[in-house]
Coordinates of C-alpha atoms and ligand atoms in Angstrom, one line a residue:
X1 CA 130.6 108.8 102.2
X2 CA 127.8 108.0 104.6
X3 CA 128.8 104.7 106.2
X4 CA 125.1 103.6 106.2
X5 CA 124.9 103.8 102.5
X6 CA 127.0 100.7 101.8
X7 CA 124.9 97.7 101.1
X8 CA 123.3 95.5 103.8
X9 CA 125.4 92.5 103.0
X10 CA 128.7 94.2 103.6
X11 CA 127.3 96.0 106.6
X12 CA 126.3 92.7 108.1
X13 CA 129.7 91.2 107.3
X14 CA 131.3 94.0 109.2
X15 CA 129.1 93.8 112.2
X16 CA 129.3 90.0 112.2
X17 CA 133.1 90.1 112.1
X18 CA 133.1 92.7 115.0
X19 CA 130.8 90.5 117.0
X20 CA 132.6 87.2 116.3
X21 CA 136.1 88.8 117.1
X22 CA 134.8 90.0 120.4
X23 CA 133.1 86.7 121.3
X24 CA 136.4 85.0 120.4
X25 CA 138.3 87.3 122.7
X26 CA 135.8 87.0 125.5
X27 CA 136.2 83.2 125.7
X28 CA 139.8 82.9 124.7
X29 CA 141.5 79.8 125.8
X30 CA 143.7 80.1 128.9
X31 CA 146.8 78.1 128.4
X32 CA 147.5 75.7 131.2
X33 CA 144.2 76.6 133.0
X34 CA 142.8 73.9 135.3
X35 CA 139.4 74.6 133.8
X36 CA 140.4 74.8 130.2
X37 CA 137.6 72.4 129.3
X38 CA 135.1 75.1 130.3
X39 CA 136.5 77.5 127.7
X40 CA 136.7 74.8 125.1
X41 CA 133.0 74.1 125.6
X42 CA 132.1 77.7 125.7
X43 CA 133.9 78.3 122.4
X44 CA 132.3 75.2 120.8
X45 CA 128.8 76.5 121.4
X46 CA 129.3 80.3 121.3
X47 CA 131.4 80.5 118.1
X48 CA 129.2 78.0 116.2
X49 CA 127.6 79.6 113.1
X50 CA 124.4 81.1 114.5
X51 CA 122.7 84.2 113.0
X52 CA 123.9 86.6 115.7
X53 CA 120.5 88.4 115.3
X54 CA 120.4 89.9 118.9
X55 CA 123.8 91.6 119.0
X56 CA 123.4 92.7 115.4
X57 CA 120.1 94.4 116.1
X58 CA 121.6 96.1 119.1
X59 CA 124.6 97.4 117.1
X60 CA 122.4 98.5 114.1
X61 CA 120.4 100.6 116.6
X62 CA 123.6 102.1 118.1
X63 CA 124.7 102.9 114.6
X64 CA 121.3 104.6 113.7
X65 CA 121.7 106.7 116.9
X66 CA 125.2 107.8 115.9
X67 CA 127.1 105.7 118.5
X68 CA 130.4 103.9 118.0
X69 CA 130.0 100.2 117.3
X70 CA 133.5 99.2 118.6
X71 CA 132.5 100.7 122.0
X72 CA 129.2 98.9 122.1
X73 CA 130.2 95.5 120.9
X74 CA 131.3 93.9 124.1
X75 CA 128.0 94.7 125.9
X76 CA 126.1 93.6 122.8
X77 CA 127.9 90.2 122.9
X78 CA 126.3 89.5 126.2
X79 CA 122.9 89.1 124.4
X80 CA 124.5 86.3 122.3
X81 CA 125.9 84.7 125.4
X82 CA 122.5 84.6 127.2
X83 CA 121.0 83.2 123.9
X84 CA 123.7 80.6 123.6
X85 CA 123.3 79.5 127.3
X86 CA 119.5 79.1 126.7
X87 CA 120.1 76.9 123.7
X88 CA 122.6 74.7 125.6
X89 CA 120.2 74.2 128.4
X90 CA 117.2 73.8 126.1
X91 CA 118.9 71.0 124.2
X92 CA 119.6 68.9 127.4
X93 CA 118.0 65.5 127.8
X94 CA 115.8 66.8 130.6
X95 CA 114.5 69.6 128.4
X96 CA 114.1 69.3 124.6
X97 CA 116.7 66.5 124.3
X98 CA 118.1 67.7 120.9
X99 CA 121.2 66.1 119.6
X100 CA 122.1 68.8 117.1
X101 CA 122.4 72.5 117.2
X102 CA 123.6 74.9 114.6
X103 CA 124.6 72.0 112.3
X104 CA 126.8 70.3 114.9
X105 CA 126.2 67.8 117.8
X106 CA 124.7 69.8 120.7
X107 CA 127.0 70.7 123.5
X108 CA 126.0 67.8 125.8
X109 CA 126.7 65.4 122.9
X110 CA 130.2 66.9 122.2
X111 CA 131.1 67.2 125.9
X112 CA 130.0 65.4 129.1
X113 CA 126.5 66.6 130.1
X114 CA 127.8 68.1 133.4
X115 CA 130.2 70.2 131.5
X116 CA 127.4 71.4 129.2
X117 CA 125.3 72.4 132.2
X118 CA 128.2 74.3 133.7
X119 CA 129.0 76.0 130.4
X120 CA 125.5 77.3 130.2
X121 CA 125.8 78.5 133.8
X122 CA 129.1 80.1 133.1
X123 CA 127.8 82.0 130.0
X124 CA 124.9 83.3 132.1
X125 CA 127.1 84.4 135.0
X126 CA 129.9 85.8 132.8
X127 CA 127.6 88.4 131.1
X128 CA 127.3 90.3 134.4
X129 CA 131.1 90.5 134.8
X130 CA 131.4 91.7 131.2
X131 CA 128.7 94.3 131.6
X132 CA 130.1 95.6 134.9
X133 CA 133.7 95.8 133.7
X134 CA 133.1 97.4 130.3
X135 CA 135.3 100.4 129.9
X136 CA 133.1 102.2 127.4
X137 CA 129.9 102.3 129.4
X138 CA 129.0 104.7 132.3
X139 CA 127.9 103.5 135.7
X140 CA 124.3 104.4 134.8
X141 CA 124.5 102.5 131.5
X142 CA 125.9 99.4 133.2
X143 CA 123.0 99.4 135.7
X144 CA 120.4 99.9 132.9
X145 CA 122.0 97.1 130.8
X146 CA 122.1 94.7 133.7
X147 CA 118.5 95.5 134.7
X148 CA 117.3 94.9 131.1
X149 CA 119.3 91.7 130.6
X150 CA 118.5 90.1 133.9
X151 CA 114.8 90.9 133.7
X152 CA 114.4 89.7 130.1
X153 CA 116.3 86.5 130.8
X154 CA 114.5 85.8 134.2
X155 CA 111.0 84.9 135.5
X156 CA 109.3 87.8 133.7
X157 CA 111.1 86.9 130.4
X158 CA 112.8 83.9 129.0
X159 CA 112.8 81.5 131.9
X160 CA 109.2 82.4 132.8
X161 CA 108.2 81.7 129.1
X162 CA 110.1 78.4 129.1
X163 CA 108.3 77.3 132.3
X164 CA 104.9 78.2 130.8
X165 CA 105.8 76.3 127.6
X166 CA 106.8 73.2 129.5
X167 CA 103.8 73.2 131.9
X168 CA 101.3 73.8 129.1
X169 CA 102.7 71.1 126.7
X170 CA 100.0 68.9 125.3
X171 CA 97.2 71.2 126.6
X172 CA 94.8 73.2 124.5
X173 CA 95.9 76.9 124.5
X174 CA 94.5 79.9 122.7
X175 CA 96.4 82.5 120.7
X176 CA 96.6 85.0 123.5
X177 CA 98.3 82.5 125.8
X178 CA 100.6 81.3 123.0
X179 CA 101.6 85.0 122.3
X180 CA 102.3 85.6 125.9
X181 CA 104.6 82.5 126.1
X182 CA 106.5 83.6 123.0
X183 CA 106.7 87.2 124.1
X184 CA 108.5 85.9 127.2
X185 CA 110.4 83.0 125.9
X186 CA 111.9 84.5 122.7
X187 CA 110.5 88.0 122.5
X188 CA 111.9 89.3 125.7
X189 CA 115.5 88.9 124.6
X190 CA 114.8 90.5 121.2
X191 CA 113.2 93.5 123.0
X192 CA 116.3 93.5 125.3
X193 CA 118.5 93.7 122.2
X194 CA 116.6 96.8 121.0
X195 CA 116.8 98.3 124.4
X196 CA 120.6 97.6 124.5
X197 CA 120.9 99.5 121.3
X198 CA 119.1 102.4 122.8
X199 CA 121.0 102.4 126.1
X200 CA 124.4 102.1 124.3
X201 CA 123.5 104.6 121.6
X202 CA 122.2 107.2 124.2
X203 CA 118.5 107.1 123.2
X204 CA 116.0 109.5 124.8
X205 CA 113.1 108.1 126.9
X206 CA 110.7 108.6 123.9
X207 CA 113.2 106.8 121.6
X208 CA 113.5 104.0 124.2
X209 CA 109.7 103.5 124.1
X210 CA 109.8 103.2 120.3
X211 CA 112.7 100.8 120.5
X212 CA 110.8 98.6 122.9
X213 CA 107.9 98.5 120.5
X214 CA 110.3 97.7 117.6
X215 CA 111.9 94.9 119.7
X216 CA 108.6 93.3 120.5
X217 CA 107.3 93.6 117.0
X218 CA 110.4 92.0 115.5
X219 CA 110.5 89.4 118.3
X220 CA 106.9 88.3 117.7
X221 CA 107.3 88.2 113.9
X222 CA 110.6 86.2 114.3
X223 CA 108.8 83.6 116.4
X224 CA 105.9 83.3 113.9
X225 CA 108.4 82.8 111.0
X226 CA 110.2 80.2 113.2
X227 CA 106.8 78.4 113.6
X228 CA 106.2 78.5 109.9
X229 CA 109.7 77.1 109.2
X230 CA 109.2 74.4 111.9
X231 CA 105.7 73.5 110.8
X232 CA 106.5 70.3 109.1
X233 CA 109.1 69.1 111.6
X234 CA 109.9 69.3 115.3
X235 CA 106.9 71.1 116.8
X236 CA 104.4 69.2 114.7
X237 CA 105.7 65.8 115.8
X238 CA 105.5 67.0 119.5
X239 CA 101.8 68.0 119.0
X240 CA 102.6 71.4 120.5
X241 CA 100.5 74.5 119.9
X242 CA 102.2 76.9 117.5
X243 CA 101.0 79.9 115.5
X244 CA 100.7 77.6 112.5
X245 CA 98.5 75.0 114.3
X246 CA 96.3 77.8 115.6
X247 CA 96.2 80.1 112.6
X248 CA 97.4 78.2 109.5
X249 CA 100.3 79.2 107.3
X250 CA 98.5 81.8 105.2
X251 CA 97.2 83.8 108.2
X252 CA 100.7 83.5 109.8
X253 CA 102.2 85.0 106.7
X254 CA 99.7 87.9 106.9
X255 CA 100.5 88.5 110.6
X256 CA 104.2 88.7 109.7
X257 CA 103.5 91.2 107.0
X258 CA 101.4 93.3 109.3
X259 CA 104.1 93.2 112.0
X260 CA 106.7 94.1 109.4
X261 CA 104.7 97.2 108.3
X262 CA 104.1 98.1 111.9
X263 CA 107.8 98.0 112.8
X264 CA 108.6 100.1 109.7
X265 CA 106.2 102.7 111.1
X266 CA 108.0 102.5 114.4
X267 CA 111.4 102.8 112.8
X268 CA 110.4 105.8 110.8
X269 CA 109.8 107.7 114.0
X270 CA 113.4 107.2 115.1
X271 CA 116.1 109.7 114.2
X272 CA 119.0 108.8 111.9
X273 CA 119.2 106.4 109.1
X274 CA 117.2 103.3 110.0
X275 CA 117.5 101.7 106.5
X276 CA 119.8 99.0 107.8
X277 CA 117.4 98.2 110.6
X278 CA 114.5 97.8 108.2
X279 CA 116.6 95.8 105.8
X280 CA 117.8 93.6 108.7
X281 CA 114.2 93.1 109.8
X282 CA 113.1 92.2 106.3
X283 CA 116.0 89.7 105.9
X284 CA 115.2 88.1 109.3
X285 CA 111.6 87.7 108.5
X286 CA 112.2 86.4 104.9
X287 CA 114.7 83.8 106.1
X288 CA 114.2 80.2 104.9
X289 CA 116.1 78.3 107.6
Ligands
GRG301 C1 116.5 76.7 128.9 C2 116.7 78.8 130.3 C3 116.2 78.1 129.1 C4 115.5 78.8 128.2 C5 115.1 78.2 126.9 C6 114.8 80.6 124.1 C7 114.6 79.2 124.8 C8 114.3 79.2 126.2 C9 114.8 78.1 124.1 C10 115.1 78.1 122.6 C11 114.2 77.1 122.0 C12 113.9 77.6 120.6 C13 114.6 76.8 119.6 C14 113.0 78.5 120.4 C15 112.6 79.0 119.1 C16 113.1 80.4 118.7 C17 114.5 80.5 118.8 C18 115.1 81.1 120.0 C19 115.3 80.0 117.9 C20 116.7 80.0 117.9 O1 117.2 81.3 117.8 P1 118.0 81.8 116.4 O2 117.2 81.4 115.2 O3 119.3 80.8 116.6 O4 118.4 83.2 116.6 P2 120.8 81.0 116.0 O5 121.3 79.6 116.1 O6 120.7 81.5 114.7 O7 121.4 81.9 117.0

């Protein structure tokens, strides 16, 4: 039986279990360690029930390209670690000052603030050790993965987007600037997830190009959906420009629909069975929380 023919839910359960098991191993508690608190804090934040969209996307691409999920999962988990670190730092009092994350007190509420900062730093640093040490990737793949992850998380990506977001808060911005901020702040890591899938699954240059397009399409659509879901709450109360404040909900929905159709066209040009990828994109964009 074609393993891609089982239904999406059981496929997602399997990839989720693979990802969660690997995350659990990567931050396993070291008995008697003088810095056990670091691992307790890393586990608190990393193993909390997030959606795991980024590593799941990477693995679904590896699958479509005919790669082995078990060999790709450790590298794919580094996407979740960068994401988790960004949420920890974003929640800090000096940033968004959020008391809750993933249905639990945010890390700096559950642990001393200094430990929360160091845990974010640790997750960020640890990913490079994991990528460099992975026994299933070649030297060339390691360099490509490290290049993609560091650039998508750095000044040209997530951190650059966060800085633009902070410095433009309260100012009038147009749609092009908002799109640029989000492409960097959240889109870059989604695109990195698609590129990870390509690198780990052995994509050709042409396929990598398609995967980058797919990543940026799903990343932008993901952000617009996030803005629609947030419309009545956080961002509105902070008088921050969002897709909803600039376009209104109806036009936002139409944009998401257009992006979804466009990413389907991109996926159709890839080899292999991309039905899970399109179903995953559809589920991500139809989410209600
Ligand atoms: C502090 C270095 C630094 C960067 C912060 C990405 C980011 C930059 C902050 C996150 C702020 C935020 C809530 C952005 C909205 C989009 C987003 C990334 C939502 C959370 O991602 P999900 O929905 O979360 O994948 P889960 O919990 O499911 O993993």
